[in-house]
Coordinates of C-alpha atoms and ligand atoms in Angstrom, one line a residue:
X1 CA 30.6 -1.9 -0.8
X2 CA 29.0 0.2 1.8
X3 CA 31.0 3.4 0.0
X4 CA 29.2 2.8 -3.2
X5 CA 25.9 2.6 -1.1
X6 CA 26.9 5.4 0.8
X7 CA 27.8 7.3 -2.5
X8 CA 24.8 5.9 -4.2
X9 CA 22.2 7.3 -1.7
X10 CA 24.3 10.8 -1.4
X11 CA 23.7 11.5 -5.6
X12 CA 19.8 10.5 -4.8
X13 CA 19.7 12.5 -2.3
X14 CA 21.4 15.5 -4.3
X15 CA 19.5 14.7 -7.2
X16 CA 16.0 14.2 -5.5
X17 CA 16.0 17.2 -3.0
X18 CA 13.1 17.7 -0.9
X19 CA 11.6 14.4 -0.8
X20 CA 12.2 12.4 2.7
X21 CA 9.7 9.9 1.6
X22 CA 11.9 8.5 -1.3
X23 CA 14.9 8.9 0.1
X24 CA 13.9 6.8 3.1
X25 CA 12.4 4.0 0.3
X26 CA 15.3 4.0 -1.2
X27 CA 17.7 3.8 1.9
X28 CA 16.1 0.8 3.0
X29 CA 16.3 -1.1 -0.2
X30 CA 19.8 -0.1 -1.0
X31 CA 21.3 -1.1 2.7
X32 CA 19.3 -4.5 2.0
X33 CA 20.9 -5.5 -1.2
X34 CA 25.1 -4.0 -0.7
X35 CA 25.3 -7.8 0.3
X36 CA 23.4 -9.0 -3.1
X37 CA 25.8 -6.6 -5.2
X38 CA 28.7 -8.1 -3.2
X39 CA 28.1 -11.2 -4.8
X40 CA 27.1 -10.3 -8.4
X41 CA 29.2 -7.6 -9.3
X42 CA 27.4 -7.5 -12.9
X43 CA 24.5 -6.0 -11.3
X44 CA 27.2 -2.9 -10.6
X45 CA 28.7 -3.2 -13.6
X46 CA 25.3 -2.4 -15.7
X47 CA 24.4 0.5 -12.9
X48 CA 21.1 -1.5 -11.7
X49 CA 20.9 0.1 -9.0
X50 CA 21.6 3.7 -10.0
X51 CA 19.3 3.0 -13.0
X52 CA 16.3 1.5 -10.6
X53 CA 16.3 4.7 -8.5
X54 CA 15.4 7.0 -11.9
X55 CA 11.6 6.3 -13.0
X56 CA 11.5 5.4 -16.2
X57 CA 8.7 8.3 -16.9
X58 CA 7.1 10.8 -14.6
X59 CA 4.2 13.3 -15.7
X60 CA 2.9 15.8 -14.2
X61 CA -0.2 17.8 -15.1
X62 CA -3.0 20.7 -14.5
X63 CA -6.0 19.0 -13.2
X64 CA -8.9 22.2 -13.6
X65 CA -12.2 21.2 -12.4
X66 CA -15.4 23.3 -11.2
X67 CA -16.8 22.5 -7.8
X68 CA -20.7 22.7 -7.0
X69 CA -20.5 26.4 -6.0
X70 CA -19.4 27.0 -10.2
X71 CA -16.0 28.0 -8.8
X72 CA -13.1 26.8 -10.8
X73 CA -10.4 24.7 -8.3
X74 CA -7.0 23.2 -9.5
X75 CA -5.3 20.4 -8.3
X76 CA -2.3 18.4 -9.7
X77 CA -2.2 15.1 -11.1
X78 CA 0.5 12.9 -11.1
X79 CA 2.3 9.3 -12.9
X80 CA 5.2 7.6 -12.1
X81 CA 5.9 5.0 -13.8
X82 CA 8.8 3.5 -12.5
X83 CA 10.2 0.5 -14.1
X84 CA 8.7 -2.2 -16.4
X85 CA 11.4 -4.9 -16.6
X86 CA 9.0 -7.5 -15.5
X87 CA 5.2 -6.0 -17.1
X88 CA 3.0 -3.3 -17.0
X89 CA 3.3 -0.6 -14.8
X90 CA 1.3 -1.4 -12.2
X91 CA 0.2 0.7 -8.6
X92 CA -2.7 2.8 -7.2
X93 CA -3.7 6.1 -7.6
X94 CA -3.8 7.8 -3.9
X95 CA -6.1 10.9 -3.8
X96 CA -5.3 13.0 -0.7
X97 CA -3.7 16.4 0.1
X98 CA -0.6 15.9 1.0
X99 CA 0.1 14.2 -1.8
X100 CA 3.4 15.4 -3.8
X101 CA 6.1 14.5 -5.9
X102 CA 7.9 12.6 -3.2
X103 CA 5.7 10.6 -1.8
X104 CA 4.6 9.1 -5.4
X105 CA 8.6 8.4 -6.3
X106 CA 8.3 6.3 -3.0
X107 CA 5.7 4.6 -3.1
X108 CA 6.5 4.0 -7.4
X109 CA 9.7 2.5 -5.9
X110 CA 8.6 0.2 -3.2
X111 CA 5.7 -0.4 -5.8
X112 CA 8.9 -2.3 -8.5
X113 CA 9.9 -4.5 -5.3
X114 CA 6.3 -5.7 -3.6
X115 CA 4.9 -6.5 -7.3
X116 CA 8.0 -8.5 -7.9
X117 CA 7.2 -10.7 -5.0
X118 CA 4.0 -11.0 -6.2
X119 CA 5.2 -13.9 -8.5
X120 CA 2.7 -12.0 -11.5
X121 CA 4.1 -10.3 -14.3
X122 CA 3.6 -6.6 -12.8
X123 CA 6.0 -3.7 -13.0
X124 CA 5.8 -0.7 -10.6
X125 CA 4.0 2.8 -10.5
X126 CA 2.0 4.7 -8.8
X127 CA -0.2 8.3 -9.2
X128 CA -2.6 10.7 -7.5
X129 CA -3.0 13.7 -6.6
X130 CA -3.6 16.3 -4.2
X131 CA -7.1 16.7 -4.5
X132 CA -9.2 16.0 -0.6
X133 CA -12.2 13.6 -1.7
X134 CA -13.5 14.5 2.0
X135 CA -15.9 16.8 2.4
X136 CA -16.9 16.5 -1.7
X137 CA -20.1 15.7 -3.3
X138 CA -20.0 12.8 -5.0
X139 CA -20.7 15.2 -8.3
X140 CA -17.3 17.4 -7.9
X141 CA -15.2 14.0 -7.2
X142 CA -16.5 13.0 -10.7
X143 CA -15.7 16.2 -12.1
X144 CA -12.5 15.8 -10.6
X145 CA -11.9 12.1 -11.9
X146 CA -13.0 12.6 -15.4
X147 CA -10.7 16.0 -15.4
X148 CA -7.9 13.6 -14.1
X149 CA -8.6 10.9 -16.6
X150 CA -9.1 13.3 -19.7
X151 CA -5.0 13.7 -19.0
X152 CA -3.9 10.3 -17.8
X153 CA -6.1 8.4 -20.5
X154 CA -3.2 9.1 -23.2
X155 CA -0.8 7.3 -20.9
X156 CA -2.1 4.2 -20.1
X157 CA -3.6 1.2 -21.2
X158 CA -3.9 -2.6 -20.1
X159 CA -0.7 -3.3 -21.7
X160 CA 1.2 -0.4 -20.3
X161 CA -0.1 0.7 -17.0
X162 CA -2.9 -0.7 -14.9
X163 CA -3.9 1.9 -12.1
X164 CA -5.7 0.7 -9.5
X165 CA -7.0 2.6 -5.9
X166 CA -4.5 3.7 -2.8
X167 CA -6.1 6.2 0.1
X168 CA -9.1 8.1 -1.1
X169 CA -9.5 5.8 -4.1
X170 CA -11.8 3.7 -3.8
X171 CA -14.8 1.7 -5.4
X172 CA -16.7 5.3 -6.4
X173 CA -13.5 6.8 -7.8
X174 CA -12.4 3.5 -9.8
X175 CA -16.0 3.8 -11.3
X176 CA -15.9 7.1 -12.3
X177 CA -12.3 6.9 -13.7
X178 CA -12.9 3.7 -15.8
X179 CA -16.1 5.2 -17.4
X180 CA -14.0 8.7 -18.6
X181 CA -11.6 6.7 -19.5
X182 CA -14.3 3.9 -21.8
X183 CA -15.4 7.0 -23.1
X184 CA -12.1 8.4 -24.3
X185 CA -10.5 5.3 -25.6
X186 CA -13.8 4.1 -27.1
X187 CA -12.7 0.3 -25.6
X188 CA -13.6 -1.8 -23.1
X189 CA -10.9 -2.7 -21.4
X190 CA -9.5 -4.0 -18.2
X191 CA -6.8 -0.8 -17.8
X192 CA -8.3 -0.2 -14.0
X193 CA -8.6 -2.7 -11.3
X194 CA -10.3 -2.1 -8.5
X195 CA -13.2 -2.1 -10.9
X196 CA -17.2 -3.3 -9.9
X197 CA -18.3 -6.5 -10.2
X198 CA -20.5 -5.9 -12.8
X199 CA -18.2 -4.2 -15.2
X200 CA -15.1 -6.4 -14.8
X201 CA -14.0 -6.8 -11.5
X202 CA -12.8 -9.3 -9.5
X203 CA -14.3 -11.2 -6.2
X204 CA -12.1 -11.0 -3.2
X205 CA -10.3 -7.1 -4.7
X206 CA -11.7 -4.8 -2.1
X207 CA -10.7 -8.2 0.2
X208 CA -7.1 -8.8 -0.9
X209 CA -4.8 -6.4 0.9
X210 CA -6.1 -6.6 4.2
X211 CA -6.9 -10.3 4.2
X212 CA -3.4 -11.0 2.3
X213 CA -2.1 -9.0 5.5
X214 CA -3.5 -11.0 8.1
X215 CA -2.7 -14.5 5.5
X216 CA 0.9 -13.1 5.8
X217 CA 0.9 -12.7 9.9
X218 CA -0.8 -16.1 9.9
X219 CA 2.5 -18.0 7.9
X220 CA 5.1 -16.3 9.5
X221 CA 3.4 -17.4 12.7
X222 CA 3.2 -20.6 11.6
X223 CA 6.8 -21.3 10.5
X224 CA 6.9 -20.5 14.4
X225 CA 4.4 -23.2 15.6
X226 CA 2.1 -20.5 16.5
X227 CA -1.4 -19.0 15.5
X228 CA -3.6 -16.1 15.5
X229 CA -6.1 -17.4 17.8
X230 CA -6.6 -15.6 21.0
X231 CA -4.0 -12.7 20.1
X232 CA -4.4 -9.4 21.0
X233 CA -4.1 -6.9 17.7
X234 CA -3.7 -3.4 17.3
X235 CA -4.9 -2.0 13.9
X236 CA -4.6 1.6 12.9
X237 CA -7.1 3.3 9.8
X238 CA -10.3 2.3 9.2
X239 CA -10.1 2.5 5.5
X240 CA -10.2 -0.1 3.0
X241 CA -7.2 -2.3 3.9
X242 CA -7.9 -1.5 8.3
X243 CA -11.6 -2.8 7.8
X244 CA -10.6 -6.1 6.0
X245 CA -7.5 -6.5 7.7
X246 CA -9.8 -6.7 11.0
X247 CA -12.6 -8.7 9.5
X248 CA -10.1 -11.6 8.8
X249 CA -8.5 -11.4 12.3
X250 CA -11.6 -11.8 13.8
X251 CA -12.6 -14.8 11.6
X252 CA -9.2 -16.0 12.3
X253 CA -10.2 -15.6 16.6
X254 CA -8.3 -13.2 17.2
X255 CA -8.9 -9.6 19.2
X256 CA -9.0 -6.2 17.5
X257 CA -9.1 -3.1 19.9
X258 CA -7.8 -0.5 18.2
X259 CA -8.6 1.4 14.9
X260 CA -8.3 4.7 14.0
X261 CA -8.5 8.2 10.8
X262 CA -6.8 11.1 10.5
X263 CA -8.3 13.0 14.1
X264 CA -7.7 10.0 16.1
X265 CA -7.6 6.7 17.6
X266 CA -11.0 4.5 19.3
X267 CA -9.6 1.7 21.8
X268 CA -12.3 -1.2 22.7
X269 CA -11.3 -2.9 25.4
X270 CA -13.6 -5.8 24.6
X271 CA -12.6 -5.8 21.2
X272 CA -14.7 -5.5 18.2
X273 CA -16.6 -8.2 16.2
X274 CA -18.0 -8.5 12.9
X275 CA -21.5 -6.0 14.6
X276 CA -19.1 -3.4 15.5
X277 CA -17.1 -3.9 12.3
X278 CA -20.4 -3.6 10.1
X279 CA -21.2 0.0 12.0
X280 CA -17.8 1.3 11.2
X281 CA -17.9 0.4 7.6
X282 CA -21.2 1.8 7.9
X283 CA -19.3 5.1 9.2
X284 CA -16.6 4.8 6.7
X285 CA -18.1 3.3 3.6
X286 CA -21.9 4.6 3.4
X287 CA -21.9 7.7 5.8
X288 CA -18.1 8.6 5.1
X289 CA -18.1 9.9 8.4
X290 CA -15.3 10.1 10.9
X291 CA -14.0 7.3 13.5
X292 CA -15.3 8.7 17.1
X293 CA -18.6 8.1 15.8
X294 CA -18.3 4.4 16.6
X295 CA -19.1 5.7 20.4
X296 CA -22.3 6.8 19.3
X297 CA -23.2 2.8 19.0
X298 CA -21.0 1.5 21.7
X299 CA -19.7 4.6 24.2
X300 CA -18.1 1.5 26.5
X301 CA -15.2 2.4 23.8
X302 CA -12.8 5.3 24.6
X303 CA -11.6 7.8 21.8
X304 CA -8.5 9.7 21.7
X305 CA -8.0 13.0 19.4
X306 CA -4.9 13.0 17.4
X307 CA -2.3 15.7 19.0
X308 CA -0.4 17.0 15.7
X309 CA 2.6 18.8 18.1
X310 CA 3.1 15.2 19.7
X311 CA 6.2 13.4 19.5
X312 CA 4.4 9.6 19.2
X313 CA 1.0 8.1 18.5
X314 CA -0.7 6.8 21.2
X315 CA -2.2 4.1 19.5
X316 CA 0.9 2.2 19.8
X317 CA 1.1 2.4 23.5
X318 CA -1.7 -0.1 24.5
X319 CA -0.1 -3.7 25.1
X320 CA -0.7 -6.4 22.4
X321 CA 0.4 -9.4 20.7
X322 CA 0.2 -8.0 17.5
X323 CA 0.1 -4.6 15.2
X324 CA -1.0 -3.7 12.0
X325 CA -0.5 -0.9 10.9
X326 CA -2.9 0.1 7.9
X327 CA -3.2 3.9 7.7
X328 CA -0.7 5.8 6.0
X329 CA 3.7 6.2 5.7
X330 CA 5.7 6.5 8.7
X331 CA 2.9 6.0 11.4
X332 CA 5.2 4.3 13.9
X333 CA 8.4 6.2 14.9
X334 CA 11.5 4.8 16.9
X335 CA 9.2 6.4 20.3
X336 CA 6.2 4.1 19.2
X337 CA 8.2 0.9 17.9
X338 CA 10.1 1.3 21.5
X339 CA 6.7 1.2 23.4
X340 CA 5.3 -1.7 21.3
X341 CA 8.4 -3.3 22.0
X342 CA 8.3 -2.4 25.8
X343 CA 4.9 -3.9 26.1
X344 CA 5.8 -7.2 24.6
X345 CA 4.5 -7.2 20.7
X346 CA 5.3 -10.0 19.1
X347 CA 5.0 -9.4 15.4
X348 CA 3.9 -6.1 13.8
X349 CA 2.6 -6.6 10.0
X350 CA 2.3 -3.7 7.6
X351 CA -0.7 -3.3 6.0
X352 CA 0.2 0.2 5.1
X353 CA 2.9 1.3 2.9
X354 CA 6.3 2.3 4.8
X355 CA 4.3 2.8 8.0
X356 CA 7.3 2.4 10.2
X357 CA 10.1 5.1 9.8
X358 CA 13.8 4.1 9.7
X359 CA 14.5 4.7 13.1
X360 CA 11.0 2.5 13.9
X361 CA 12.4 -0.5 12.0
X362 CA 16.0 -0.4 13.3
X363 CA 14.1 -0.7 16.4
X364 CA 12.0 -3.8 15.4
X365 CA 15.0 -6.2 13.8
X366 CA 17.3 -5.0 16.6
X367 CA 14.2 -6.7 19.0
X368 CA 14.3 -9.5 16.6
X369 CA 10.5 -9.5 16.6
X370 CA 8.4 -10.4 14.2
X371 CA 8.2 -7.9 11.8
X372 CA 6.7 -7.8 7.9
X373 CA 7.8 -5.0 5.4
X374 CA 4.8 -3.6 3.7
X375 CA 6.1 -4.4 0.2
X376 CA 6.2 -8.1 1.3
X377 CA 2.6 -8.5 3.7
X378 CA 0.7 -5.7 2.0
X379 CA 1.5 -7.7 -1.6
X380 CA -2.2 -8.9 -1.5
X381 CA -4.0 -6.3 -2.7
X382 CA -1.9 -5.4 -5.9
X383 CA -1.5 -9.6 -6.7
X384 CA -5.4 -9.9 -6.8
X385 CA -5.6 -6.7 -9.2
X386 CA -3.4 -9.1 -11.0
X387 CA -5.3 -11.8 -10.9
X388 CA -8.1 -9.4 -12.0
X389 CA -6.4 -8.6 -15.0
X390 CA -6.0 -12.0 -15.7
X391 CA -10.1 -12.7 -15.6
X392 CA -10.3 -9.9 -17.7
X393 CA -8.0 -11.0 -20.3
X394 CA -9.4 -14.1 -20.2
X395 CA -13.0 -12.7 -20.4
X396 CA -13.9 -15.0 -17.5
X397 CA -14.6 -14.1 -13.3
X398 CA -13.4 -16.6 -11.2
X399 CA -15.6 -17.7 -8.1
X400 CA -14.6 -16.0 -4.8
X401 CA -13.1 -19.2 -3.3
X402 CA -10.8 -19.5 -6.2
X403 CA -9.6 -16.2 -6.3
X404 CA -9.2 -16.3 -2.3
X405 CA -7.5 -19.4 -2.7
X406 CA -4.8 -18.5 -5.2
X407 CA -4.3 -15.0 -2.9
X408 CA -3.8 -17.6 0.1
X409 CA -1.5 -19.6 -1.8
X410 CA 0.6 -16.5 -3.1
X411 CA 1.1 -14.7 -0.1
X412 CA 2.4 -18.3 1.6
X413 CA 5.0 -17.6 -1.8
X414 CA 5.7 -14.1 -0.3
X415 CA 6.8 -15.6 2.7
X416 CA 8.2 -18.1 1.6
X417 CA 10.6 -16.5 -0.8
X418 CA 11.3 -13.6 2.0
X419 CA 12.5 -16.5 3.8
X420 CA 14.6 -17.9 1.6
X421 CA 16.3 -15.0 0.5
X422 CA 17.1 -13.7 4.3
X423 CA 18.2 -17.3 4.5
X424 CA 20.8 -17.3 1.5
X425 CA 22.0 -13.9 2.5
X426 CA 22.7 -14.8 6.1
X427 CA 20.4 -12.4 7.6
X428 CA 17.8 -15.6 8.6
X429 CA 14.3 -14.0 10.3
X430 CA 14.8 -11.2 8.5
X431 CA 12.1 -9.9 6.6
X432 CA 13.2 -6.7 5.4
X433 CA 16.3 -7.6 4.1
X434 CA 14.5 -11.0 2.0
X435 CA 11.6 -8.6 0.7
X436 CA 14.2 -6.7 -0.9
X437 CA 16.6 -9.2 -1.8
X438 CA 14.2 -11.2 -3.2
X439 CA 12.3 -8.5 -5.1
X440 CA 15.2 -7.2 -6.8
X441 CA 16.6 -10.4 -8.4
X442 CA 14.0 -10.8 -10.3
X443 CA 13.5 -7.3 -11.6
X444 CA 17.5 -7.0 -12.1
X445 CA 18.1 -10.0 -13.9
X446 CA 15.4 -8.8 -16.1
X447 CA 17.0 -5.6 -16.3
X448 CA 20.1 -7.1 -17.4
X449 CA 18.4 -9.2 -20.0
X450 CA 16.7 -6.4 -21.7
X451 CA 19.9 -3.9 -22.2
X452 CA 20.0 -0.5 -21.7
X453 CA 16.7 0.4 -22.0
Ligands
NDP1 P1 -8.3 4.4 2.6 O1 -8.4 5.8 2.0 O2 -9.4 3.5 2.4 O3 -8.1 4.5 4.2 C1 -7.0 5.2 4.7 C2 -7.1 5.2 6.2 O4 -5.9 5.8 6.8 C3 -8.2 6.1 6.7 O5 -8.7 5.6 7.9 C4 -7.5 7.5 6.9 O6 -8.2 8.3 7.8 C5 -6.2 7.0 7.4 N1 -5.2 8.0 7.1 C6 -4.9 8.5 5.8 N2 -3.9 9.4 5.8 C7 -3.7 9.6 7.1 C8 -2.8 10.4 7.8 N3 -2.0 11.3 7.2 N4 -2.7 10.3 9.2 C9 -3.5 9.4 9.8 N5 -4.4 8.6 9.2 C10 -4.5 8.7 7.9 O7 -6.9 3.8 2.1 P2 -6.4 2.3 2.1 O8 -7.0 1.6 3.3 O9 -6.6 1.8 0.7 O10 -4.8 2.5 2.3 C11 -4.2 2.5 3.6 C12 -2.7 2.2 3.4 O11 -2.6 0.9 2.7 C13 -1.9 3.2 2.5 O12 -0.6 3.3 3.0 C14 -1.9 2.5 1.2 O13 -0.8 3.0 0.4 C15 -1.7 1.1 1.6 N6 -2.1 0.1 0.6 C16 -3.4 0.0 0.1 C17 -3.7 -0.9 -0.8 C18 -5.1 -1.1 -1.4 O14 -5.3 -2.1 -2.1 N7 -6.0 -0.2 -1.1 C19 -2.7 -1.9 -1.3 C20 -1.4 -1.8 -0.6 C21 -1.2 -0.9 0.3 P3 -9.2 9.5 7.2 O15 -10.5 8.8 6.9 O16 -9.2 10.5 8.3 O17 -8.5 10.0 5.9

């Protein structure tokens, strides 16, 4: 079995070239499941795996826009839409420069697995494009949205894909995308989540992925007889799922000292609470302003400048009980996991997608620590945009205790079912290996069900 993994991964490889992201996805899936394909040879027989690996549909297109100077810029937009054995495609749309090719086939792919665990009815995609929001008028990124949607309009649709936001899509971009797309379609429909309150989104969204994180810690802490309270976290980003992530911890009791964007990391030895938080999602949100300037309000903190030529990330060097990382792909590398592992971390949770490289997470199961895939913790955000899709179908809005409630009760099915699966495998504690195992059955008996399609 491990030849026909070993052969499997060589041909993506081959046939994918230049894109480390996606091979890494897929390297950690496919090592996961040689044991699942051991024991259901039908799955080889009908070439799931070899068939999951291929996206179902990619495009590709010119995204021409004119900035506020009247210069023409051009940026590429991108679709993958993986697999829809199980529903709609379903995934973000991340808007940031280094965006490529790549990086969308891997997150697509991981995309297929997490919303499979979600328990909804979700298949897997993801798009962007390489277009920097930073630094932009709020005027040239809705040049740029409507430019992006007067492409990806044709493409979608509530009952075939259901973007949603990823890094440097947020709440302003969702808006702007949803009303090219109204216009173009000449519908009102829910074919965005993400979306505002007022025009058909859901209570607890912007919430979901960093609370569903920290609900995630929470159980697998639990099934250990311990709790959040009083534990020391490290949390990296200050975006969207970093700022929620922290809010619940500290409703939760427990310490956040550490947060961080792309120049650099702020450590606060007394930890934040929810008056420090408030300033930096005043930073973030409103002034759209950079991390150090948290010092401005409380210099006590110290603040560290990013060192591109460095071999680590010295975020991951101050002890803790736990880390979250919630910033971007392959933040922690074997240097950092060993360091968190030196000090004494007891669980690290991924907020972010494939924050930890290969060499990182080979590190953390041969600690045995604690330690949640991203497809399986970060589930939260895209299982409320389901739930939002649900409201909007239903042409109702759910009160925010009821949507936090159901997120609550499906991230305790996450773990749950990561459990389980580790468990019938023989890889007990192992949450890697039961995230993957347990978000493949589902897609590839479906798979099987539906043909050769
Ligand atoms: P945001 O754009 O809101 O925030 C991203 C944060 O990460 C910012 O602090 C940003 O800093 C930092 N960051 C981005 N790129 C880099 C980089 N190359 N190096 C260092 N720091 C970086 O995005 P989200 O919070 O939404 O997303 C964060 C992660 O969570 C991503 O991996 C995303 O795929 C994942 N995720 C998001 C979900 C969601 O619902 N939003 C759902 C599931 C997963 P700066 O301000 O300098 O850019």
């Amino acid at each position: 079995m491990q030849d026909y993994v070993a052969s499997l991964l060589t041909q993506v490889k081959a046939k994918n070239p230049a894109e480390p992201e996606f091979h890494q996805a897929v390297q950690e899936v496919v090592d996961s499941l040689s044991v699942v394909i051991d024991r259901h040879p039908e799955f080889r027989a009908a070439k799931i795996l070899e068939r999951l690996v291929e996206a179902e549909r990619i495009l590709i297109f010119r995204v021409p826009w004119q900035d506020d100077q009247g210069q023409v810029q051009v940026n590429r937009g991108f679709r993958v839409q993986m697999n829809s054995a199980i529903g709609p495609y379903k995934g973000g749309l991340r808007f940031h420069p280094s965006v490529n090719l790549g990086i969308m086939k891997f997150l697509a792919f991981e995309q297929v697995f997490k919303n499979s665990l979600t328990t909804l009815p979700m298949g897997g995609g993801k798009g962007g494009s390489d277009f920097d929001p930073k630094g932009k008028s709020d005027s040239e990124v809705m040049r740029f949205c409507q430019s992006f949607m007067s492409e990806l309009f044709r493409h979608i649709g509530p009952h075939t894909d259901v973007p949603a936001g990823d890094i440097g899509v947020g709440g302003r971009e969702i808006g702007f995308l949803f009303g090219q797309y109204k216009r173009l379609a000449n519908e009102f429909t829910g074919v965005l989540t993400g979306k505002g309150l007022a025009w058909g989104g859901s209570l607890i969204r912007p919430e979901a992925t960093g609370y569903g994180t920290v609900y995630f810690a929470a159980e697998m802490l639990a099934a250990r007889g311990l709790t959040l309270e009083g534990r020391v976290c490290l949390v990296s980003g200050s975006g969207n799922v970093a700022q929620f992530a922290a809010e619940k911890l500290l409703e939760l009791g427990a310490r956040v000292v550490t947060l961080s964007d792309s120049n650099g990391h702020l450590y606060d030895p007394a930890g934040l609470d929810q008056d420090k938080l408030a300033y930096v999602k005043q930073i973030k949100n409103v002034r759209r302003g950079r991390i150090r300037e948290y010092l401005e309000k409380y210099p006590e903190a110290l603040y560290t400048e990013t060192d591109p030529g460095a071999d680590h990330n010295p975020l991951w060097a101050h002890k803790a009980d736990l880390a979250f990382p919630c910033a971007t792909q392959n933040e922690i590398n074997g240097k950092d996991a060993a360091a968190l592992i030196r000090n004494g971390i007891l669980s690290v949770v991924e907020g972010a997608n494939m924050p930890t490289s290969l060499e990182g997470v080979e590190e953390f199961l041969g600690a045995g620590i604690l330690y949640a895939p991203g497809k399986a913790s970060n589930a939260g955000g895209v299982a409320t945009s389901g739930l939002e899709m649900a409201q909007n179908a239903m042409r109702i809005n759910w009160p925010r205790d009821e949507v936090d409630s159901r997120l609550r009760h499906i991230m305790k099915s996450i773990h749950q079912a990561c459990m389980d699966a580790a468990d019938t495998y023989g890889c007990p504690g192992n949450y890697v290996a039961g995230a993957n195992i347990a978000g493949f059955m589902k897609v590839a008996n479906a798979m099987l069900d539906q043909g050769l399609v």
